[in-house]
PDB file of C-alpha atoms in Angstrom:
ATOM      1  CA  MET A   1     -13.350   0.184  17.184  1.00 45.00           C
ATOM      2  CA  PRO A   2     -15.753   2.311  15.242  1.00 45.00           C
ATOM      3  CA  ARG A   3     -17.495   0.475  12.556  1.00 43.00           C
ATOM      4  CA  SER A   4     -20.169  -0.001  10.461  1.00 40.00           C
ATOM      5  CA  SER A   5     -22.074  -3.187   9.646  1.00 41.00           C
ATOM      6  CA  SER A   6     -24.691  -1.056   7.461  1.00 41.00           C
ATOM      7  CA  PRO A   7     -24.567  -1.386   3.584  1.00 65.00           C
ATOM      8  CA  ASP A   8     -23.802   2.449   3.967  1.00 89.00           C
ATOM      9  CA  PRO A   9     -19.816   3.317   4.149  1.00 95.00           C
ATOM     10  CA  ALA A  10     -18.884   4.621   7.630  1.00 96.00           C
ATOM     11  CA  PRO A  11     -17.607   8.089   6.757  1.00 97.00           C
ATOM     12  CA  ILE A  12     -14.195   8.684   7.899  1.00 97.00           C
ATOM     13  CA  SER A  13     -13.288  11.639   9.848  1.00 96.00           C
ATOM     14  CA  PRO A  14     -11.140  13.002  12.147  1.00 96.00           C
ATOM     15  CA  ALA A  15     -13.717  11.410  15.344  1.00 97.00           C
ATOM     16  CA  LEU A  16     -13.241   8.402  13.698  1.00 97.00           C
ATOM     17  CA  LEU A  17      -9.308   7.859  13.530  1.00 97.00           C
ATOM     18  CA  ARG A  18      -8.802   9.384  17.181  1.00 96.00           C
ATOM     19  CA  ASP A  19     -11.493   6.708  18.655  1.00 96.00           C
ATOM     20  CA  TRP A  20      -9.702   4.558  16.821  1.00 97.00           C
ATOM     21  CA  ARG A  21      -6.448   4.730  18.109  1.00 96.00           C
ATOM     22  CA  ILE A  22      -2.780   3.182  16.497  1.00 95.00           C
ATOM     23  CA  GLY A  23       0.015   2.837  19.288  1.00 87.00           C
ATOM     24  CA  ALA A  24       2.991   4.196  18.905  1.00 83.00           C
ATOM     25  CA  GLU A  25       4.738   1.321  21.297  1.00 83.00           C
ATOM     26  CA  ASP A  26       4.743  -1.025  18.269  1.00 87.00           C
ATOM     27  CA  ARG A  27       7.476   0.820  15.396  1.00 94.00           C
ATOM     28  CA  GLY A  28       8.143  -3.262  13.757  1.00 96.00           C
ATOM     29  CA  THR A  29       9.896  -3.331  10.320  1.00 97.00           C
ATOM     30  CA  VAL A  30       8.784  -2.709   6.571  1.00 98.00           C
ATOM     31  CA  LEU A  31      10.488  -4.648   3.780  1.00 98.00           C
ATOM     32  CA  VAL A  32       9.389  -2.860  -0.087  1.00 98.00           C
ATOM     33  CA  VAL A  33      10.073  -5.101  -3.221  1.00 98.00           C
ATOM     34  CA  GLY A  34       9.582  -3.346  -6.169  1.00 97.00           C
ATOM     35  CA  GLY A  35      11.842  -0.833  -7.766  1.00 97.00           C
ATOM     36  CA  ALA A  36      12.504  -2.143 -11.538  1.00 97.00           C
ATOM     37  CA  ARG A  37      14.929  -0.779 -14.129  1.00 97.00           C
ATOM     38  CA  THR A  38      12.729   1.732 -15.191  1.00 96.00           C
ATOM     39  CA  VAL A  39      11.298   2.208 -12.069  1.00 95.00           C
ATOM     40  CA  PRO A  40      13.654   2.916  -9.573  1.00 95.00           C
ATOM     41  CA  GLY A  41      11.994   5.889  -7.408  1.00 96.00           C
ATOM     42  CA  ALA A  42       8.665   4.061  -6.427  1.00 97.00           C
ATOM     43  CA  PRO A  43      10.172   1.926  -3.522  1.00 98.00           C
ATOM     44  CA  ALA A  44      11.947   4.748  -1.913  1.00 97.00           C
ATOM     45  CA  LEU A  45       8.498   7.315  -2.373  1.00 98.00           C
ATOM     46  CA  SER A  46       6.641   4.126  -0.248  1.00 98.00           C
ATOM     47  CA  GLY A  47       9.972   3.524   2.021  1.00 98.00           C
ATOM     48  CA  THR A  48      10.120   7.355   3.413  1.00 98.00           C
ATOM     49  CA  ALA A  49       5.957   7.377   3.294  1.00 98.00           C
ATOM     50  CA  ALA A  50       5.988   4.222   5.810  1.00 98.00           C
ATOM     51  CA  LEU A  51       8.691   5.616   8.278  1.00 98.00           C
ATOM     52  CA  ARG A  52       6.838   8.963   7.915  1.00 97.00           C
ATOM     53  CA  ALA A  53       4.081   7.187   9.556  1.00 97.00           C
ATOM     54  CA  GLY A  54       5.704   5.297  12.349  1.00 96.00           C
ATOM     55  CA  ALA A  55       7.447   1.995  10.903  1.00 97.00           C
ATOM     56  CA  GLY A  56      10.800   1.855  12.924  1.00 96.00           C
ATOM     57  CA  THR A  57      12.660   0.069   9.938  1.00 97.00           C
ATOM     58  CA  LEU A  58      13.010  -0.194   6.631  1.00 98.00           C
ATOM     59  CA  GLN A  59      14.431  -2.243   3.512  1.00 98.00           C
ATOM     60  CA  VAL A  60      14.403  -1.220   0.440  1.00 98.00           C
ATOM     61  CA  ALA A  61      14.737  -4.443  -2.275  1.00 98.00           C
ATOM     62  CA  VAL A  62      15.419  -2.995  -5.974  1.00 98.00           C
ATOM     63  CA  ALA A  63      17.475  -3.962  -9.246  1.00 98.00           C
ATOM     64  CA  GLU A  64      20.572  -4.095  -8.777  1.00 97.00           C
ATOM     65  CA  ARG A  65      21.960  -1.292 -10.748  1.00 97.00           C
ATOM     66  CA  HIS A  66      19.765   1.392  -8.257  1.00 97.00           C
ATOM     67  CA  ALA A  67      20.475   0.005  -5.167  1.00 97.00           C
ATOM     68  CA  SER A  68      23.167   2.115  -4.679  1.00 96.00           C
ATOM     69  CA  ALA A  69      21.600   5.230  -4.980  1.00 96.00           C
ATOM     70  CA  LEU A  70      18.300   4.365  -3.790  1.00 96.00           C
ATOM     71  CA  GLY A  71      20.457   3.808  -0.206  1.00 95.00           C
ATOM     72  CA  VAL A  72      22.160   7.347  -0.786  1.00 96.00           C
ATOM     73  CA  SER A  73      19.073   8.663  -1.236  1.00 95.00           C
ATOM     74  CA  VAL A  74      16.902   7.263   1.273  1.00 96.00           C
ATOM     75  CA  PRO A  75      20.175   6.198   3.900  1.00 96.00           C
ATOM     76  CA  GLU A  76      17.622   5.771   6.918  1.00 96.00           C
ATOM     77  CA  SER A  77      16.625   2.591   4.637  1.00 97.00           C
ATOM     78  CA  SER A  78      18.873  -0.931   4.181  1.00 96.00           C
ATOM     79  CA  VAL A  79      18.984  -1.544   0.636  1.00 97.00           C
ATOM     80  CA  PHE A  80      18.872  -5.087  -1.230  1.00 98.00           C
ATOM     81  CA  GLY A  81      20.279  -5.946  -4.801  1.00 98.00           C
ATOM     82  CA  LEU A  82      18.115  -7.673  -7.066  1.00 98.00           C
ATOM     83  CA  PRO A  83      18.428  -9.952  -9.909  1.00 97.00           C
ATOM     84  CA  GLU A  84      16.554  -8.635 -13.104  1.00 96.00           C
ATOM     85  CA  THR A  85      14.870 -10.249 -15.853  1.00 97.00           C
ATOM     86  CA  ALA A  86      16.409  -9.508 -19.471  1.00 96.00           C
ATOM     87  CA  SER A  87      13.101  -6.574 -19.844  1.00 95.00           C
ATOM     88  CA  GLY A  88      14.552  -5.062 -16.365  1.00 96.00           C
ATOM     89  CA  ALA A  89      12.167  -6.661 -14.376  1.00 97.00           C
ATOM     90  CA  ILE A  90      12.535  -7.775 -11.114  1.00 98.00           C
ATOM     91  CA  ALA A  91      13.861 -11.994 -11.530  1.00 97.00           C
ATOM     92  CA  ALA A  92      12.138 -14.704  -9.572  1.00 97.00           C
ATOM     93  CA  ASP A  93      15.141 -15.858  -8.260  1.00 95.00           C
ATOM     94  CA  ALA A  94      15.083 -12.577  -6.375  1.00 96.00           C
ATOM     95  CA  VAL A  95      14.536 -14.124  -2.707  1.00 96.00           C
ATOM     96  CA  ASP A  96      17.288 -16.035  -2.870  1.00 96.00           C
ATOM     97  CA  ARG A  97      18.691 -12.986  -2.183  1.00 95.00           C
ATOM     98  CA  LEU A  98      15.897 -12.480   0.465  1.00 97.00           C
ATOM     99  CA  ALA A  99      15.632 -15.160   2.150  1.00 94.00           C
ATOM    100  CA  ASP A 100      17.489 -13.832   5.175  1.00 94.00           C
ATOM    101  CA  VAL A 101      14.898 -10.654   5.715  1.00 95.00           C
ATOM    102  CA  LEU A 102      12.024 -12.382   4.676  1.00 95.00           C
ATOM    103  CA  PRO A 103      11.256 -13.875   8.378  1.00 93.00           C
ATOM    104  CA  GLY A 104      11.767 -11.139  10.118  1.00 93.00           C
ATOM    105  CA  ALA A 105       9.953  -8.516   8.056  1.00 96.00           C
ATOM    106  CA  GLY A 106       6.529  -7.735  10.078  1.00 97.00           C
ATOM    107  CA  THR A 107       5.082  -5.950   7.024  1.00 98.00           C
ATOM    108  CA  VAL A 108       5.903  -6.302   3.163  1.00 98.00           C
ATOM    109  CA  VAL A 109       4.828  -4.073   0.588  1.00 98.00           C
ATOM    110  CA  LEU A 110       5.194  -5.658  -2.715  1.00 98.00           C
ATOM    111  CA  GLY A 111       4.758  -3.316  -5.652  1.00 97.00           C
ATOM    112  CA  PRO A 112       5.698  -0.065  -5.800  1.00 98.00           C
ATOM    113  CA  GLY A 113       7.751  -0.311  -8.951  1.00 97.00           C
ATOM    114  CA  LEU A 114       7.178  -3.217 -10.346  1.00 97.00           C
ATOM    115  CA  THR A 115       7.214  -4.044 -14.185  1.00 97.00           C
ATOM    116  CA  GLY A 116       6.336  -6.908 -16.754  1.00 95.00           C
ATOM    117  CA  ALA A 117       3.098  -9.318 -15.565  1.00 92.00           C
ATOM    118  CA  GLU A 118       4.088 -12.605 -16.224  1.00 95.00           C
ATOM    119  CA  GLU A 119       7.674 -11.480 -14.042  1.00 97.00           C
ATOM    120  CA  THR A 120       6.042 -10.821 -11.662  1.00 97.00           C
ATOM    121  CA  GLU A 121       3.338 -13.315 -11.046  1.00 97.00           C
ATOM    122  CA  ALA A 122       6.975 -15.431 -10.887  1.00 97.00           C
ATOM    123  CA  LEU A 123       8.876 -13.323  -8.375  1.00 97.00           C
ATOM    124  CA  LEU A 124       5.008 -13.586  -6.323  1.00 97.00           C
ATOM    125  CA  ARG A 125       4.903 -16.947  -6.733  1.00 97.00           C
ATOM    126  CA  GLN A 126       8.421 -17.795  -5.197  1.00 96.00           C
ATOM    127  CA  LEU A 127       8.282 -15.279  -2.603  1.00 96.00           C
ATOM    128  CA  VAL A 128       4.520 -15.702  -1.181  1.00 97.00           C
ATOM    129  CA  PRO A 129       5.675 -18.655   0.510  1.00 96.00           C
ATOM    130  CA  ALA A 130       8.816 -17.211   1.909  1.00 96.00           C
ATOM    131  CA  ILE A 131       7.017 -14.184   3.864  1.00 97.00           C
ATOM    132  CA  ALA A 132       6.819 -15.120   7.265  1.00 96.00           C
ATOM    133  CA  PRO A 133       3.217 -16.268   8.256  1.00 96.00           C
ATOM    134  CA  ASP A 134       2.516 -14.000  10.051  1.00 96.00           C
ATOM    135  CA  ALA A 135       3.651 -10.959   8.564  1.00 98.00           C
ATOM    136  CA  ARG A 136       0.659  -8.302   6.877  1.00 98.00           C
ATOM    137  CA  VAL A 137       1.424  -7.892   2.990  1.00 98.00           C
ATOM    138  CA  VAL A 138       0.093  -4.753   1.317  1.00 98.00           C
ATOM    139  CA  LEU A 139      -0.058  -5.188  -3.003  1.00 98.00           C
ATOM    140  CA  ASP A 140       0.494  -2.812  -4.849  1.00 97.00           C
ATOM    141  CA  ALA A 141       0.508  -1.801  -8.717  1.00 96.00           C
ATOM    142  CA  PHE A 142       1.831  -4.501 -10.978  1.00 96.00           C
ATOM    143  CA  ALA A 143       2.110  -6.661  -7.628  1.00 98.00           C
ATOM    144  CA  LEU A 144      -2.615  -6.353  -8.793  1.00 98.00           C
ATOM    145  CA  GLY A 145      -1.805  -7.778 -11.772  1.00 96.00           C
ATOM    146  CA  ALA A 146      -0.555 -10.844 -10.867  1.00 97.00           C
ATOM    147  CA  LEU A 147      -3.021 -12.025  -8.628  1.00 97.00           C
ATOM    148  CA  SER A 148      -5.619 -11.386 -10.870  1.00 97.00           C
ATOM    149  CA  ARG A 149      -3.631 -13.661 -12.773  1.00 96.00           C
ATOM    150  CA  ALA A 150      -3.230 -15.856 -10.097  1.00 96.00           C
ATOM    151  CA  PRO A 151      -6.171 -15.630  -7.062  1.00 97.00           C
ATOM    152  CA  GLU A 152      -4.634 -18.811  -5.452  1.00 97.00           C
ATOM    153  CA  LEU A 153      -1.605 -16.362  -4.128  1.00 97.00           C
ATOM    154  CA  ALA A 154      -3.953 -14.710  -2.061  1.00 97.00           C
ATOM    155  CA  GLU A 155      -4.668 -18.100  -0.127  1.00 97.00           C
ATOM    156  CA  PRO A 156      -1.728 -18.671   1.562  1.00 97.00           C
ATOM    157  CA  LEU A 157      -2.356 -14.246   2.966  1.00 97.00           C
ATOM    158  CA  ALA A 158      -6.017 -14.408   3.482  1.00 95.00           C
ATOM    159  CA  ASP A 159      -6.732 -11.740   6.750  1.00 93.00           C
ATOM    160  CA  ARG A 160      -3.372 -10.095   6.901  1.00 97.00           C
ATOM    161  CA  LEU A 161      -3.455  -8.619   3.444  1.00 98.00           C
ATOM    162  CA  LEU A 162      -4.296  -5.369   2.335  1.00 98.00           C
ATOM    163  CA  LEU A 163      -4.742  -4.175  -1.494  1.00 98.00           C
ATOM    164  CA  THR A 164      -4.652  -1.236  -3.265  1.00 98.00           C
ATOM    165  CA  PRO A 165      -6.060  -1.033  -6.817  1.00 97.00           C
ATOM    166  CA  ASN A 166      -6.464   2.226  -8.590  1.00 96.00           C
ATOM    167  CA  ARG A 167      -9.614   2.035 -10.772  1.00 95.00           C
ATOM    168  CA  VAL A 168      -7.695  -0.078 -13.343  1.00 96.00           C
ATOM    169  CA  GLU A 169      -5.933  -2.816 -11.454  1.00 97.00           C
ATOM    170  CA  ALA A 170      -9.339  -3.078 -10.290  1.00 97.00           C
ATOM    171  CA  ALA A 171     -11.651  -3.513 -12.747  1.00 97.00           C
ATOM    172  CA  PHE A 172      -8.209  -6.390 -13.329  1.00 96.00           C
ATOM    173  CA  LEU A 173      -9.353  -8.436  -9.383  1.00 97.00           C
ATOM    174  CA  ASP A 174     -12.944  -7.754 -10.299  1.00 97.00           C
ATOM    175  CA  GLY A 175     -13.052  -9.184 -13.253  1.00 95.00           C
ATOM    176  CA  CYS A 176     -14.848  -6.506 -14.934  1.00 95.00           C
ATOM    177  CA  GLU A 177     -14.306  -3.181 -17.480  1.00 95.00           C
ATOM    178  CA  GLU A 178     -12.843  -0.454 -16.151  1.00 95.00           C
ATOM    179  CA  LYS A 179     -15.754   2.083 -16.618  1.00 94.00           C
ATOM    180  CA  ASP A 180     -18.430  -1.088 -14.460  1.00 96.00           C
ATOM    181  CA  VAL A 181     -16.113  -0.487 -11.642  1.00 95.00           C
ATOM    182  CA  ASP A 182     -18.712   1.123  -9.189  1.00 95.00           C
ATOM    183  CA  ASP A 183     -15.619   2.007  -6.226  1.00 95.00           C
ATOM    184  CA  LEU A 184     -18.026   0.635  -2.939  1.00 96.00           C
ATOM    185  CA  GLU A 185     -19.129  -2.222  -4.877  1.00 96.00           C
ATOM    186  CA  THR A 186     -16.055  -3.309  -6.280  1.00 97.00           C
ATOM    187  CA  ALA A 187     -14.477  -2.948  -3.400  1.00 97.00           C
ATOM    188  CA  VAL A 188     -16.680  -5.244  -1.555  1.00 97.00           C
ATOM    189  CA  ARG A 189     -16.367  -8.369  -4.084  1.00 97.00           C
ATOM    190  CA  ILE A 190     -12.005  -8.028  -4.359  1.00 98.00           C
ATOM    191  CA  ALA A 191     -12.527  -7.922  -0.418  1.00 98.00           C
ATOM    192  CA  GLY A 192     -14.661 -10.760  -0.244  1.00 97.00           C
ATOM    193  CA  ARG A 193     -12.942 -12.822  -3.338  1.00 97.00           C
ATOM    194  CA  TYR A 194      -9.739 -12.587  -1.688  1.00 97.00           C
ATOM    195  CA  ARG A 195      -9.860 -12.535   1.797  1.00 97.00           C
ATOM    196  CA  GLY A 196      -8.564  -8.911   2.134  1.00 98.00           C
ATOM    197  CA  VAL A 197      -8.828  -5.634   3.092  1.00 98.00           C
ATOM    198  CA  VAL A 198      -9.588  -3.044  -0.196  1.00 98.00           C
ATOM    199  CA  LEU A 199      -8.463   0.206  -0.202  1.00 98.00           C
ATOM    200  CA  LEU A 200      -9.854   2.216  -3.668  1.00 97.00           C
ATOM    201  CA  MET A 201     -10.229   5.699  -4.104  1.00 95.00           C
ATOM    202  CA  GLY A 202     -11.084   6.295  -0.981  1.00 95.00           C
ATOM    203  CA  VAL A 203     -13.748   3.480  -0.629  1.00 97.00           C
ATOM    204  CA  VAL A 204     -12.172   0.782   2.347  1.00 98.00           C
ATOM    205  CA  ALA A 205     -13.682  -2.949   2.629  1.00 98.00           C
ATOM    206  CA  GLU A 206     -12.918  -5.547   4.552  1.00 97.00           C
ATOM    207  CA  PRO A 207     -13.775  -9.349   3.665  1.00 96.00           C
ATOM    208  CA  GLY A 208     -16.466  -9.084   6.606  1.00 94.00           C
ATOM    209  CA  GLY A 209     -18.660  -6.012   4.130  1.00 94.00           C
ATOM    210  CA  ARG A 210     -17.938  -3.719   6.963  1.00 97.00           C
ATOM    211  CA  THR A 211     -17.177  -0.072   4.519  1.00 98.00           C
ATOM    212  CA  TRP A 212     -15.435   3.292   4.895  1.00 98.00           C
ATOM    213  CA  ARG A 213     -15.707   6.227   2.697  1.00 97.00           C
ATOM    214  CA  ASP A 214     -13.130   8.807   2.914  1.00 95.00           C
ATOM    215  CA  GLY A 215     -14.007  12.224   1.129  1.00 87.00           C
ATOM    216  CA  SER A 216     -11.026  14.024   1.893  1.00 82.00           C
ATOM    217  CA  GLY A 217     -10.025  13.873  -1.616  1.00 77.00           C
ATOM    218  CA  HIS A 218      -9.236  15.725  -4.733  1.00 75.00           C
ATOM    219  CA  VAL A 219      -7.997  15.485  -8.072  1.00 74.00           C
ATOM    220  CA  GLY A 220      -4.168  16.572  -7.528  1.00 72.00           C
ATOM    221  CA  LEU A 221      -3.758  13.164  -5.794  1.00 85.00           C
ATOM    222  CA  ALA A 222      -4.534  11.190  -9.354  1.00 82.00           C
ATOM    223  CA  THR A 223      -0.767  12.041  -9.510  1.00 89.00           C
ATOM    224  CA  SER A 224       2.844   9.785 -11.220  1.00 90.00           C
ATOM    225  CA  GLY A 225       3.938   8.104  -7.404  1.00 94.00           C
ATOM    226  CA  SER A 226       0.882   9.123  -5.322  1.00 94.00           C
ATOM    227  CA  GLY A 227      -0.259   5.653  -5.076  1.00 96.00           C
ATOM    228  CA  ASP A 228       3.245   4.087  -4.477  1.00 97.00           C
ATOM    229  CA  VAL A 229       2.961   6.991  -1.070  1.00 97.00           C
ATOM    230  CA  LEU A 230      -0.480   5.588  -0.558  1.00 97.00           C
ATOM    231  CA  ALA A 231       0.608   1.934  -0.339  1.00 98.00           C
ATOM    232  CA  GLY A 232       4.172   2.945   2.578  1.00 98.00           C
ATOM    233  CA  LEU A 233       1.407   5.225   4.311  1.00 98.00           C
ATOM    234  CA  THR A 234      -0.728   1.529   5.060  1.00 98.00           C
ATOM    235  CA  GLY A 235       2.662  -0.346   5.818  1.00 98.00           C
ATOM    236  CA  GLY A 236       4.068   2.391   7.774  1.00 98.00           C
ATOM    237  CA  PHE A 237       0.491   2.099   9.748  1.00 98.00           C
ATOM    238  CA  LEU A 238       0.923  -1.831   9.825  1.00 98.00           C
ATOM    239  CA  ALA A 239       3.816  -2.079  11.414  1.00 97.00           C
ATOM    240  CA  ARG A 240       2.845   0.096  14.255  1.00 97.00           C
ATOM    241  CA  GLY A 241       0.620  -2.790  15.103  1.00 96.00           C
ATOM    242  CA  ALA A 242      -2.195  -1.050  13.319  1.00 98.00           C
ATOM    243  CA  ALA A 243      -5.383  -4.114  11.773  1.00 98.00           C
ATOM    244  CA  VAL A 244      -5.400  -4.038   8.444  1.00 98.00           C
ATOM    245  CA  ASP A 245      -8.119  -2.407   7.956  1.00 98.00           C
ATOM    246  CA  GLN A 246      -7.846   0.353  10.957  1.00 98.00           C
ATOM    247  CA  ALA A 247      -4.107   1.137   9.104  1.00 98.00           C
ATOM    248  CA  ALA A 248      -6.180   1.624   5.226  1.00 98.00           C
ATOM    249  CA  CYS A 249      -8.325   3.485   6.881  1.00 98.00           C
ATOM    250  CA  TRP A 250      -5.778   6.145   7.974  1.00 98.00           C
ATOM    251  CA  ALA A 251      -4.261   5.558   5.431  1.00 98.00           C
ATOM    252  CA  THR A 252      -6.105   7.046   2.314  1.00 97.00           C
ATOM    253  CA  HIS A 253      -7.348  10.138   5.332  1.00 97.00           C
ATOM    254  CA  VAL A 254      -3.932  11.221   5.815  1.00 97.00           C
ATOM    255  CA  HIS A 255      -2.768  10.936   2.274  1.00 96.00           C
ATOM    256  CA  ALA A 256      -6.290  12.922   1.141  1.00 95.00           C
ATOM    257  CA  VAL A 257      -5.437  15.384   4.068  1.00 95.00           C
ATOM    258  CA  ALA A 258      -1.847  15.824   2.998  1.00 95.00           C
ATOM    259  CA  GLY A 259      -2.921  16.771  -0.573  1.00 93.00           C
ATOM    260  CA  GLN A 260      -5.295  19.420   0.650  1.00 92.00           C
ATOM    261  CA  ARG A 261      -2.581  21.134   2.653  1.00 92.00           C
ATOM    262  CA  LEU A 262      -0.534  21.672  -0.572  1.00 91.00           C
ATOM    263  CA  ILE A 263      -2.781  22.916  -2.478  1.00 91.00           C
ATOM    264  CA  PRO A 264      -2.673  26.644  -1.688  1.00 90.00           C
ATOM    265  CA  ASP A 265       1.408  26.117  -3.190  1.00 90.00           C
ATOM    266  CA  THR A 266       0.783  23.956  -5.835  1.00 89.00           C
ATOM    267  CA  GLY A 267      -2.756  23.935  -6.869  1.00 89.00           C
ATOM    268  CA  SER A 268      -4.873  21.679  -7.170  1.00 82.00           C
ATOM    269  CA  THR A 269      -3.289  19.717  -9.428  1.00 86.00           C
ATOM    270  CA  GLY A 270      -0.005  20.335 -10.083  1.00 88.00           C
ATOM    271  CA  LEU A 271       1.620  18.214  -6.401  1.00 89.00           C
ATOM    272  CA  LEU A 272       4.195  16.203  -6.608  1.00 92.00           C
ATOM    273  CA  ALA A 273       4.111  13.113  -4.821  1.00 93.00           C
ATOM    274  CA  ARG A 274       7.190  13.339  -2.641  1.00 94.00           C
ATOM    275  CA  GLU A 275       5.685  16.287  -1.766  1.00 94.00           C
ATOM    276  CA  LEU A 276       3.062  14.806   0.529  1.00 94.00           C
ATOM    277  CA  VAL A 277       5.440  12.261   2.199  1.00 96.00           C
ATOM    278  CA  ALA A 278       6.779  16.023   3.973  1.00 94.00           C
ATOM    279  CA  GLN A 279       2.941  16.669   4.694  1.00 95.00           C
ATOM    280  CA  ILE A 280       2.292  13.064   6.789  1.00 97.00           C
ATOM    281  CA  PRO A 281       4.053  13.741   9.915  1.00 96.00           C
ATOM    282  CA  ARG A 282       2.009  17.108  10.729  1.00 96.00           C
ATOM    283  CA  VAL A 283      -1.407  15.433   9.841  1.00 97.00           C
ATOM    284  CA  ILE A 284      -0.703  12.411  11.474  1.00 97.00           C
ATOM    285  CA  ALA A 285       0.459  14.672  14.685  1.00 96.00           C
ATOM    286  CA  GLU A 286      -3.369  16.211  14.538  1.00 95.00           C
ATOM    287  CA  LEU A 287      -4.912  13.465  14.563  1.00 96.00           C
ATOM    288  CA  GLU A 288      -2.919  12.109  17.785  1.00 93.00           C
ATOM    289  CA  ARG A 289      -3.596  14.913  19.625  1.00 87.00           C
TER     290      ARG A 289
END
């Protein structure tokens, strides 16, 4: 596998990814858990991105009130309704609704559309022990905030964990101010602390200290829902059997290039996250030639 052990991150390029191919034989199951009362669309973005990346089966677990609508809008998915707290967050006893699902999910994406720091921490305390021991796990959005509050949640997921923070979430995970976040150094520290691969603003870091950087992104990717697409991409590549660091490198490059493809139609600041999803298969096909 093309990697770098030097302090400088290896550049993520089409050439690197073509030499570090992801197989097409494995097309496993991705379970996306999110979609609280006020954020029903986030897991739909993540789930469709996972399918576009090559996942074979999609399962989405969202607040009960959104389950039917999401099932219609993403007909390729199985949908599970989850109980809410009074504030509209997903309740911790949601794990009971997923007892038959979690053992068969080879990849679990936790976080898109979750709300409430305390509620999400309580949910993860119940969910993490129920995840299959060989499943890979992606934590995004409020799930990262929960992890920063309870770092011990990462211990049973060591070496099969992928974290996709933005700079605000990275500051929480690293215990610093947002202004002090250095994408490379912060990603390396977080990866070591939580024994997971970190994907932060185009930088990928793994717990052993190896790093990669993709420079293909642009300001237009800093839009609502873009992170949900990125989290889903990582889940889709993991479902195809990619190593965790490999999935992160592929996801950040495909995500960035998909955004580039939209610039002629949307400009550098007018793209919508849902438009990224439609570009994903073409970008992947070009890399896999």
